[in-house]
Tab-separated table of C-alpha atoms in Angstrom:
chain	number	residue	atom	x	y	z
A	1	UNK	CA	75.936	85.790	68.902
A	2	UNK	CA	77.917	85.284	72.071
A	3	UNK	CA	78.747	88.236	74.167
A	4	UNK	CA	82.415	89.365	74.456
A	5	UNK	CA	84.305	88.989	77.661
A	6	UNK	CA	84.875	92.313	78.955
A	7	UNK	CA	88.369	93.678	79.356
A	8	UNK	CA	88.694	96.087	82.552
A	9	UNK	CA	91.946	97.474	83.580
A	10	UNK	CA	92.477	99.377	87.146
A	11	UNK	CA	95.296	101.691	87.160
A	12	UNK	CA	97.103	102.568	90.657
A	13	UNK	CA	99.918	105.346	90.490
A	14	UNK	CA	102.745	104.000	92.708
A	15	UNK	CA	103.509	106.512	95.441
A	16	UNK	CA	101.941	109.197	93.716
A	17	UNK	CA	102.639	112.159	95.665
A	18	UNK	CA	106.470	111.268	96.140
A	19	UNK	CA	106.688	110.154	92.664
A	20	UNK	CA	105.495	113.566	91.351
A	21	UNK	CA	108.266	115.366	93.428
A	22	UNK	CA	110.650	113.357	92.226
A	23	UNK	CA	109.808	113.783	88.712
A	24	UNK	CA	110.062	117.452	89.311
A	25	UNK	CA	113.325	117.187	91.107
A	26	UNK	CA	115.282	113.792	89.662
A	27	UNK	CA	118.394	114.315	92.036
A	28	UNK	CA	115.809	113.006	95.086
A	29	UNK	CA	115.507	109.719	92.878
A	30	UNK	CA	116.910	106.579	94.973
A	31	UNK	CA	116.969	108.365	98.375
A	32	UNK	CA	114.268	108.031	100.901
A	33	UNK	CA	111.664	110.873	100.644
A	34	UNK	CA	108.737	111.794	102.473
A	35	UNK	CA	106.069	114.555	101.823
A	36	UNK	CA	105.262	116.166	105.045
A	37	UNK	CA	103.651	119.231	106.120
A	38	UNK	CA	106.385	121.953	107.006
A	39	UNK	CA	110.060	120.355	106.152
A	40	UNK	CA	111.845	123.474	107.617
A	41	UNK	CA	110.033	123.073	110.796
A	42	UNK	CA	110.576	119.295	110.570
A	43	UNK	CA	107.011	118.437	112.397
A	44	UNK	CA	103.755	117.280	111.081
A	45	UNK	CA	102.717	113.981	109.666
A	46	UNK	CA	104.003	112.124	106.767
A	47	UNK	CA	101.511	112.432	104.023
A	48	UNK	CA	103.348	110.300	101.486
A	49	UNK	CA	106.473	108.365	101.097
A	50	UNK	CA	108.626	106.483	98.252
A	51	UNK	CA	109.803	102.989	98.010
A	52	UNK	CA	113.218	103.843	99.449
A	53	UNK	CA	111.723	105.282	102.788
A	54	UNK	CA	109.148	102.266	103.194
A	55	UNK	CA	112.284	100.052	103.564
A	56	UNK	CA	112.907	101.922	106.446
A	57	UNK	CA	109.433	101.203	107.986
A	58	UNK	CA	108.112	104.680	107.504
A	59	UNK	CA	104.336	104.613	107.178
A	60	UNK	CA	101.954	107.263	105.818
A	61	UNK	CA	100.150	109.269	108.598
A	62	UNK	CA	103.004	108.728	111.244
A	63	UNK	CA	104.666	111.780	112.718
A	64	UNK	CA	107.634	113.561	110.780
A	65	UNK	CA	109.469	113.181	114.349
A	66	UNK	CA	108.946	109.318	114.451
A	67	UNK	CA	110.021	109.036	110.426
A	68	UNK	CA	113.241	110.945	111.382
A	69	UNK	CA	114.093	108.291	113.931
A	70	UNK	CA	113.834	105.565	111.671
A	71	UNK	CA	115.855	107.072	108.958
A	72	UNK	CA	117.525	110.601	110.041
A	73	UNK	CA	118.767	111.146	106.587
A	74	UNK	CA	115.344	111.107	104.914
A	75	UNK	CA	114.561	113.612	102.337
A	76	UNK	CA	111.667	115.916	103.126
A	77	UNK	CA	109.502	118.103	100.693
A	78	UNK	CA	106.283	119.926	101.445
A	79	UNK	CA	103.109	119.027	99.595
A	80	UNK	CA	102.043	120.674	96.222
A	81	UNK	CA	98.461	119.336	95.479
A	82	UNK	CA	98.140	121.955	92.369
A	83	UNK	CA	101.074	119.577	90.981
A	84	UNK	CA	99.570	116.295	91.917
A	85	UNK	CA	96.383	117.477	90.169
A	86	UNK	CA	98.095	118.411	86.895
A	87	UNK	CA	100.160	115.158	86.596
A	88	UNK	CA	96.924	113.238	87.480
A	89	UNK	CA	95.392	114.866	84.517
A	90	UNK	CA	98.295	114.356	82.058
A	91	UNK	CA	98.025	110.498	83.334
A	92	UNK	CA	94.245	110.633	82.306
A	93	UNK	CA	95.128	111.838	78.955
A	94	UNK	CA	97.561	108.980	78.337
A	95	UNK	CA	94.668	106.587	79.144
A	96	UNK	CA	92.493	108.620	76.824
A	97	UNK	CA	94.549	107.277	73.990
A	98	UNK	CA	93.355	104.009	74.493
A	99	UNK	CA	89.634	104.241	75.550
A	100	UNK	CA	87.128	106.728	76.168
A	101	UNK	CA	85.506	104.862	79.207
A	102	UNK	CA	87.602	105.944	82.119
A	103	UNK	CA	86.399	106.237	86.018
A	104	UNK	CA	88.520	108.527	88.044
A	105	UNK	CA	88.134	106.545	91.179
A	106	UNK	CA	90.726	108.869	93.045
A	107	UNK	CA	93.631	111.085	92.144
A	108	UNK	CA	95.669	108.519	91.617
A	109	UNK	CA	93.600	105.560	90.408
A	110	UNK	CA	91.199	104.769	87.680
A	111	UNK	CA	89.141	102.107	86.249
A	112	UNK	CA	88.877	101.596	82.396
A	113	UNK	CA	86.693	99.783	80.026
A	114	UNK	CA	88.794	98.245	77.204
A	115	UNK	CA	86.814	95.849	75.781
A	116	UNK	CA	86.243	97.870	72.151
A	117	UNK	CA	89.867	99.045	72.592
A	118	UNK	CA	91.068	95.300	71.961
A	119	UNK	CA	90.022	95.370	68.455
A	120	UNK	CA	92.856	98.285	67.928
A	121	UNK	CA	95.351	97.750	70.285
A	122	UNK	CA	95.714	94.087	71.133
A	123	UNK	CA	94.951	92.275	74.438
A	124	UNK	CA	94.297	93.720	77.828
A	125	UNK	CA	97.486	92.910	78.934
A	126	UNK	CA	99.391	94.306	75.892
A	127	UNK	CA	97.500	97.676	76.348
A	128	UNK	CA	98.129	98.018	79.988
A	129	UNK	CA	102.062	97.318	79.284
A	130	UNK	CA	101.604	99.937	76.625
A	131	UNK	CA	100.223	102.472	78.745
A	132	UNK	CA	102.817	101.557	81.646
A	133	UNK	CA	105.546	102.086	79.221
A	134	UNK	CA	103.841	105.359	78.369
A	135	UNK	CA	103.384	106.904	81.725
A	136	UNK	CA	106.957	105.884	82.690
A	137	UNK	CA	108.547	107.668	79.548
A	138	UNK	CA	106.450	110.906	79.257
A	139	UNK	CA	105.922	111.552	82.957
A	140	UNK	CA	108.391	109.721	84.902
A	141	UNK	CA	106.010	107.874	86.887
A	142	UNK	CA	105.132	104.199	87.466
A	143	UNK	CA	101.872	102.405	87.570
A	144	UNK	CA	100.503	99.213	88.711
A	145	UNK	CA	97.791	97.828	86.206
A	146	UNK	CA	95.227	95.189	86.975
A	147	UNK	CA	93.619	93.410	84.114
A	148	UNK	CA	90.377	91.284	84.476
A	149	UNK	CA	86.975	90.774	83.337
A	150	UNK	CA	85.295	92.951	86.121
A	151	UNK	CA	86.165	96.127	88.103
A	152	UNK	CA	86.639	94.369	91.491
A	153	UNK	CA	89.179	91.691	90.105
A	154	UNK	CA	90.975	94.349	88.248
A	155	UNK	CA	91.150	96.631	91.339
A	156	UNK	CA	92.248	93.387	93.209
A	157	UNK	CA	94.976	92.431	90.319
A	158	UNK	CA	96.597	96.141	90.414
A	159	UNK	CA	97.360	95.532	94.390
A	160	UNK	CA	99.096	92.170	93.694
A	161	UNK	CA	102.240	93.246	92.263
A	162	UNK	CA	104.011	96.733	92.828
A	163	UNK	CA	105.527	98.904	91.799
A	164	UNK	CA	105.603	99.393	88.031
A	165	UNK	CA	103.964	96.234	87.050
A	166	UNK	CA	100.811	94.345	85.360
A	167	UNK	CA	98.891	91.656	86.688
A	168	UNK	CA	95.776	89.888	85.015
A	169	UNK	CA	93.280	87.694	86.566
A	170	UNK	CA	91.431	85.916	83.949
A	171	UNK	CA	88.159	83.938	84.296
A	172	UNK	CA	90.274	80.877	83.733
A	173	UNK	CA	92.478	81.507	86.501
A	174	UNK	CA	90.922	83.537	89.357
A	175	UNK	CA	89.705	80.625	91.637
A	176	UNK	CA	93.735	79.565	91.636
A	177	UNK	CA	94.737	83.301	92.174
A	178	UNK	CA	92.377	84.676	94.124
A	179	UNK	CA	90.501	82.155	96.565
A	180	UNK	CA	93.285	81.456	98.557
A	181	UNK	CA	93.814	85.151	99.809
A	182	UNK	CA	92.758	86.416	102.900
A	183	UNK	CA	89.088	87.432	102.850
A	184	UNK	CA	90.625	90.985	104.071
A	185	UNK	CA	91.791	91.367	100.540
A	186	UNK	CA	88.865	91.454	99.108
A	187	UNK	CA	87.281	94.944	98.244
A	188	UNK	CA	84.980	96.628	100.735
A	189	UNK	CA	85.468	93.840	103.247
A	190	UNK	CA	86.704	95.966	106.256
A	191	UNK	CA	88.201	94.950	109.549
A	192	UNK	CA	84.825	94.491	111.266
A	193	UNK	CA	83.458	92.650	108.713
A	194	UNK	CA	86.330	90.417	108.326
A	195	UNK	CA	86.142	89.520	112.038
A	196	UNK	CA	82.407	88.479	111.645
A	197	UNK	CA	83.568	86.545	108.539
A	198	UNK	CA	86.333	84.704	110.348
A	199	UNK	CA	84.271	83.956	113.385
A	200	UNK	CA	81.796	81.809	111.268
A	201	UNK	CA	85.153	80.093	109.554
A	202	UNK	CA	85.054	82.107	106.465
A	203	UNK	CA	88.812	82.920	106.215
A	204	UNK	CA	89.751	83.190	102.591
A	205	UNK	CA	88.041	84.543	99.635
A	206	UNK	CA	87.275	81.185	98.286
A	207	UNK	CA	85.445	80.498	101.551
A	208	UNK	CA	83.186	83.428	101.141
A	209	UNK	CA	82.760	82.363	97.409
A	210	UNK	CA	81.664	79.071	98.375
A	211	UNK	CA	79.249	79.844	101.408
A	212	UNK	CA	75.599	78.898	101.121
A	213	UNK	CA	74.120	82.216	99.875
A	214	UNK	CA	70.980	81.766	101.899
A	215	UNK	CA	73.261	81.469	105.136
A	216	UNK	CA	75.406	84.567	104.223
A	217	UNK	CA	72.130	86.716	103.345
A	218	UNK	CA	70.660	85.801	106.651
A	219	UNK	CA	73.609	87.004	108.448
A	220	UNK	CA	74.810	89.767	106.562
A	221	UNK	CA	71.730	90.975	104.600
A	222	UNK	CA	72.555	92.608	101.138
A	223	UNK	CA	75.925	93.594	101.656
A	224	UNK	CA	76.813	89.934	102.445
A	225	UNK	CA	75.206	88.669	99.284
A	226	UNK	CA	77.161	91.746	97.356
A	227	UNK	CA	80.329	90.498	98.798
A	228	UNK	CA	79.640	86.917	97.872
A	229	UNK	CA	79.138	87.925	94.324
A	230	UNK	CA	82.637	89.938	94.114
A	231	UNK	CA	84.327	86.760	95.486
A	232	UNK	CA	82.489	84.401	92.666
A	233	UNK	CA	83.845	87.007	90.032
A	234	UNK	CA	80.113	87.507	89.069
A	235	UNK	CA	80.574	91.777	89.648
A	236	UNK	CA	78.972	93.127	86.711
A	237	UNK	CA	78.931	96.772	87.336
A	238	UNK	CA	80.171	99.007	84.396
A	239	UNK	CA	82.984	101.571	84.398
A	240	UNK	CA	81.006	104.763	84.703
A	241	UNK	CA	82.762	107.202	82.891
A	242	UNK	CA	80.449	110.027	83.651
A	243	UNK	CA	77.811	110.369	86.679
A	244	UNK	CA	74.350	111.182	85.974
A	245	UNK	CA	72.762	113.624	88.030
A	246	UNK	CA	70.357	111.428	89.551
A	247	UNK	CA	73.265	109.140	90.256
A	248	UNK	CA	75.215	111.464	92.467
A	249	UNK	CA	74.065	111.350	95.868
A	250	UNK	CA	76.982	113.064	97.886
A	251	UNK	CA	79.765	115.190	96.884
A	252	UNK	CA	82.826	116.003	99.426
A	253	UNK	CA	86.551	116.578	99.827
A	254	UNK	CA	88.653	116.022	103.067
A	255	UNK	CA	92.429	116.527	103.738
A	256	UNK	CA	94.899	115.612	106.028
A	257	UNK	CA	96.578	118.356	107.492
A	258	UNK	CA	100.349	119.090	107.176
A	259	UNK	CA	100.348	119.535	110.975
A	260	UNK	CA	98.032	119.183	113.718
A	261	UNK	CA	96.277	122.162	114.606
A	262	UNK	CA	93.990	123.324	117.672
A	263	UNK	CA	92.721	126.905	117.162
A	264	UNK	CA	89.072	127.726	116.196
A	265	UNK	CA	90.631	130.255	113.504
A	266	UNK	CA	92.979	127.556	111.972
A	267	UNK	CA	89.883	125.245	111.599
A	268	UNK	CA	87.658	128.026	110.324
A	269	UNK	CA	90.355	128.534	107.493
A	270	UNK	CA	90.574	125.082	106.537
A	271	UNK	CA	86.724	124.840	106.528
A	272	UNK	CA	86.263	127.819	104.168
A	273	UNK	CA	89.654	126.090	101.385
A	274	UNK	CA	87.572	122.839	101.645
A	275	UNK	CA	84.030	124.435	101.104
A	276	UNK	CA	85.700	126.312	98.267
A	277	UNK	CA	86.443	123.030	96.582
A	278	UNK	CA	83.373	121.329	97.308
A	279	UNK	CA	81.237	124.297	95.926
A	280	UNK	CA	83.253	124.080	92.666
A	281	UNK	CA	82.426	120.267	92.843
A	282	UNK	CA	78.846	120.941	93.151
A	283	UNK	CA	78.484	123.402	90.388
A	284	UNK	CA	80.672	120.850	88.003
A	285	UNK	CA	78.063	118.406	88.901
A	286	UNK	CA	75.049	120.210	88.145
A	287	UNK	CA	72.837	118.679	90.778
A	288	UNK	CA	71.139	122.155	92.021
A	289	UNK	CA	71.505	122.717	95.995
A	290	UNK	CA	72.370	120.908	98.864
A	291	UNK	CA	70.405	120.868	102.108
A	292	UNK	CA	72.644	118.619	104.097
A	293	UNK	CA	76.137	119.335	105.352
A	294	UNK	CA	78.337	116.388	106.776
A	295	UNK	CA	81.519	117.019	108.628
A	296	UNK	CA	84.411	114.361	109.435
A	297	UNK	CA	87.436	115.019	111.681
A	298	UNK	CA	90.079	112.763	113.019
A	299	UNK	CA	92.411	113.530	115.839
A	300	UNK	CA	95.782	112.663	116.429
A	301	UNK	CA	95.148	109.376	117.747
A	302	UNK	CA	93.585	108.614	114.382
A	303	UNK	CA	90.004	108.409	116.193
A	304	UNK	CA	87.446	109.812	113.623
A	305	UNK	CA	84.191	111.710	114.460
A	306	UNK	CA	81.447	112.850	112.286
A	307	UNK	CA	78.343	114.765	112.382
A	308	UNK	CA	75.632	116.362	109.865
A	309	UNK	CA	73.258	119.154	110.021
A	310	UNK	CA	70.369	120.440	107.802
A	311	UNK	CA	70.527	123.953	106.361
A	312	UNK	CA	68.445	125.789	103.686
A	313	UNK	CA	69.359	124.691	100.305
A	314	UNK	CA	72.742	126.250	99.178
A	315	UNK	CA	75.261	125.953	96.762
A	316	UNK	CA	77.675	128.912	98.023
A	317	UNK	CA	80.923	128.442	99.725
A	318	UNK	CA	80.062	130.835	102.500
A	319	UNK	CA	76.894	128.832	103.371
A	320	UNK	CA	78.485	125.648	103.400
A	321	UNK	CA	81.717	126.855	105.398
A	322	UNK	CA	79.705	128.728	107.951
A	323	UNK	CA	77.307	125.694	108.693
A	324	UNK	CA	80.535	123.188	108.783
A	325	UNK	CA	82.384	125.172	111.464
A	326	UNK	CA	79.502	125.846	113.636
A	327	UNK	CA	78.663	122.272	113.719
A	328	UNK	CA	82.209	121.726	114.717
A	329	UNK	CA	82.272	124.231	117.375
A	330	UNK	CA	79.015	122.679	118.769
A	331	UNK	CA	80.379	119.112	118.632
A	332	UNK	CA	84.112	118.660	118.418
A	333	UNK	CA	85.841	118.411	122.027
A	334	UNK	CA	87.751	121.513	122.874
A	335	UNK	CA	90.742	119.978	124.183
A	336	UNK	CA	91.400	118.025	121.233
A	337	UNK	CA	93.602	118.959	117.961
A	338	UNK	CA	92.672	118.087	114.737
A	339	UNK	CA	94.308	116.016	111.997
A	340	UNK	CA	92.302	115.881	109.344
A	341	UNK	CA	88.988	117.629	108.201
A	342	UNK	CA	86.378	116.747	105.546
A	343	UNK	CA	83.020	118.188	104.240
A	344	UNK	CA	80.541	116.295	102.511
A	345	UNK	CA	77.169	117.430	100.746
A	346	UNK	CA	73.983	115.536	100.216
A	347	UNK	CA	70.371	116.144	99.971
A	348	UNK	CA	70.367	117.678	96.368
A	349	UNK	CA	67.389	119.517	94.937
A	350	UNK	CA	67.841	120.333	91.280
A	351	UNK	CA	64.653	122.711	91.434
A	352	UNK	CA	64.785	124.958	94.767
A	353	UNK	CA	64.230	128.782	94.324
A	354	UNK	CA	64.414	130.175	97.691
A	355	UNK	CA	62.580	133.063	98.767
A	356	UNK	CA	64.030	135.522	101.333
A	357	UNK	CA	63.662	138.769	102.743
A	358	UNK	CA	66.366	139.993	100.685
A	359	UNK	CA	64.364	138.767	97.752
A	360	UNK	CA	61.527	140.827	98.850
A	361	UNK	CA	63.387	143.974	99.484
A	362	UNK	CA	65.924	144.168	96.570
A	363	UNK	CA	62.971	142.887	94.019
A	364	UNK	CA	64.790	141.534	90.846
A	365	UNK	CA	67.749	139.847	92.234
A	366	UNK	CA	67.874	138.191	95.887
A	367	UNK	CA	70.948	138.501	98.077
A	368	UNK	CA	71.390	134.781	97.382
A	369	UNK	CA	71.772	135.099	93.879
A	370	UNK	CA	73.904	138.112	94.059
A	371	UNK	CA	76.534	136.015	96.083
A	372	UNK	CA	75.986	132.866	93.608
A	373	UNK	CA	76.680	135.208	90.632
A	374	UNK	CA	79.604	136.616	92.648
A	375	UNK	CA	80.980	132.980	93.256
A	376	UNK	CA	80.171	131.909	89.413
A	377	UNK	CA	82.378	135.054	88.322
A	378	UNK	CA	85.441	134.023	90.727
A	379	UNK	CA	85.290	130.502	89.214
A	380	UNK	CA	85.358	131.860	85.749
A	381	UNK	CA	88.571	133.886	86.585
A	382	UNK	CA	90.424	131.003	88.220
A	383	UNK	CA	89.461	128.643	85.336
A	384	UNK	CA	91.129	131.316	83.120
A	385	UNK	CA	94.040	132.481	85.074
A	386	UNK	CA	94.628	130.197	87.915
A	387	UNK	CA	92.932	128.915	91.043
A	388	UNK	CA	95.095	130.990	93.063
A	389	UNK	CA	94.120	133.997	91.220
A	390	UNK	CA	91.279	135.151	93.421
A	391	UNK	CA	91.351	133.969	97.281
A	392	UNK	CA	89.094	134.779	100.162
A	393	UNK	CA	90.346	136.950	102.866
A	394	UNK	CA	89.919	134.335	105.743
A	395	UNK	CA	92.001	131.894	103.712
A	396	UNK	CA	94.926	134.423	102.896
A	397	UNK	CA	95.453	134.860	106.495
A	398	UNK	CA	97.165	131.962	106.756
A	399	UNK	CA	100.101	131.692	104.140
A	400	UNK	CA	100.320	128.003	104.026
A	401	UNK	CA	96.746	128.196	102.741
A	402	UNK	CA	97.005	131.442	100.537
A	403	UNK	CA	97.270	129.821	97.006
A	404	UNK	CA	96.396	126.177	97.921
A	405	UNK	CA	94.430	124.256	95.668
A	406	UNK	CA	93.154	121.363	97.576
A	407	UNK	CA	90.896	119.717	95.165
A	408	UNK	CA	92.925	116.825	94.503
A	409	UNK	CA	90.945	114.406	96.323
A	410	UNK	CA	88.066	113.143	94.489
A	411	UNK	CA	85.153	111.987	96.769
A	412	UNK	CA	81.629	111.829	94.708
A	413	UNK	CA	78.973	109.179	95.372
């Protein structure tokens, strides 16, 4: 029996943060709009923008001051991550009407396997058009959807026509549609890799696809071979609707700050907020405790720094935040401000049971176990009554962090 061609959709919500703000306040529609740190103080950086703001040349991560010079009348709104998370969940629920095989790649992007769904709902393009219409009618958002026979081409298709569009790349026409594109358009081809390719005469996706496998392997190793596979349309990676414990190698979260910060107390508060998010994901993933904390920092010049440290295996927010903050204090230049912070955990141990002085002195429950129970109780309260029901004192000291739910960005590998 001949195997059926896969039907993969890849969705990308257009200008998601800005679009949610407009959906909440329709009077903003049609006006240049940016989501930024503090609209009243008129400083910080641009976190997101709509199509009208793009026409003025406004870019994500530039300063609000710069954006105002380009468009003095631009509308400015603060960021509301809990709303973005809520809208994202509603969009995924719409996808769930058509398939239960959904891979949430980020807060605004998903891959979906519609192979079996075509028996009920029509072709991949027809399903994509239905989803696009549903999202617009019910939530006031637009989405670009790519349709193809693998994930790599479906994602590439989703980027080819924006906003509010469906683009299909089939096995019959992918060479015509894709092979003439710059090699930088291919998933996972970064700037450095592209420069190396171009020095060797590989300028388009087609050049890579038609290159000699042994020659590519010799120069770029396993990564080069995989990129060549992607270029040739031979990617067979499945849509992963859920990750098995053993598949989860790291869990993390990062956030671009609403404005640059410099004081260590501000950095400490943000690390605690991030650690709350990462610890919650660690519990949800059920992969035990982590023994490695990795931090990433970006300065106002957009330069990235990253370091990691080993710690006694833990799943507790306090331990994670403390390790992250101490690592930051040891490594980050004291004269530089901070624009982005991130924490990633790895080195999971499913079976660890720490023996500490606390456990010897207290008998039945160790100090770790008591703190673990306390965090579990807090998690249950938040699940029932909302994330901002219970906040740490160190976070509440900053009114901009009080009640903030920064769990929106998903980073799990």
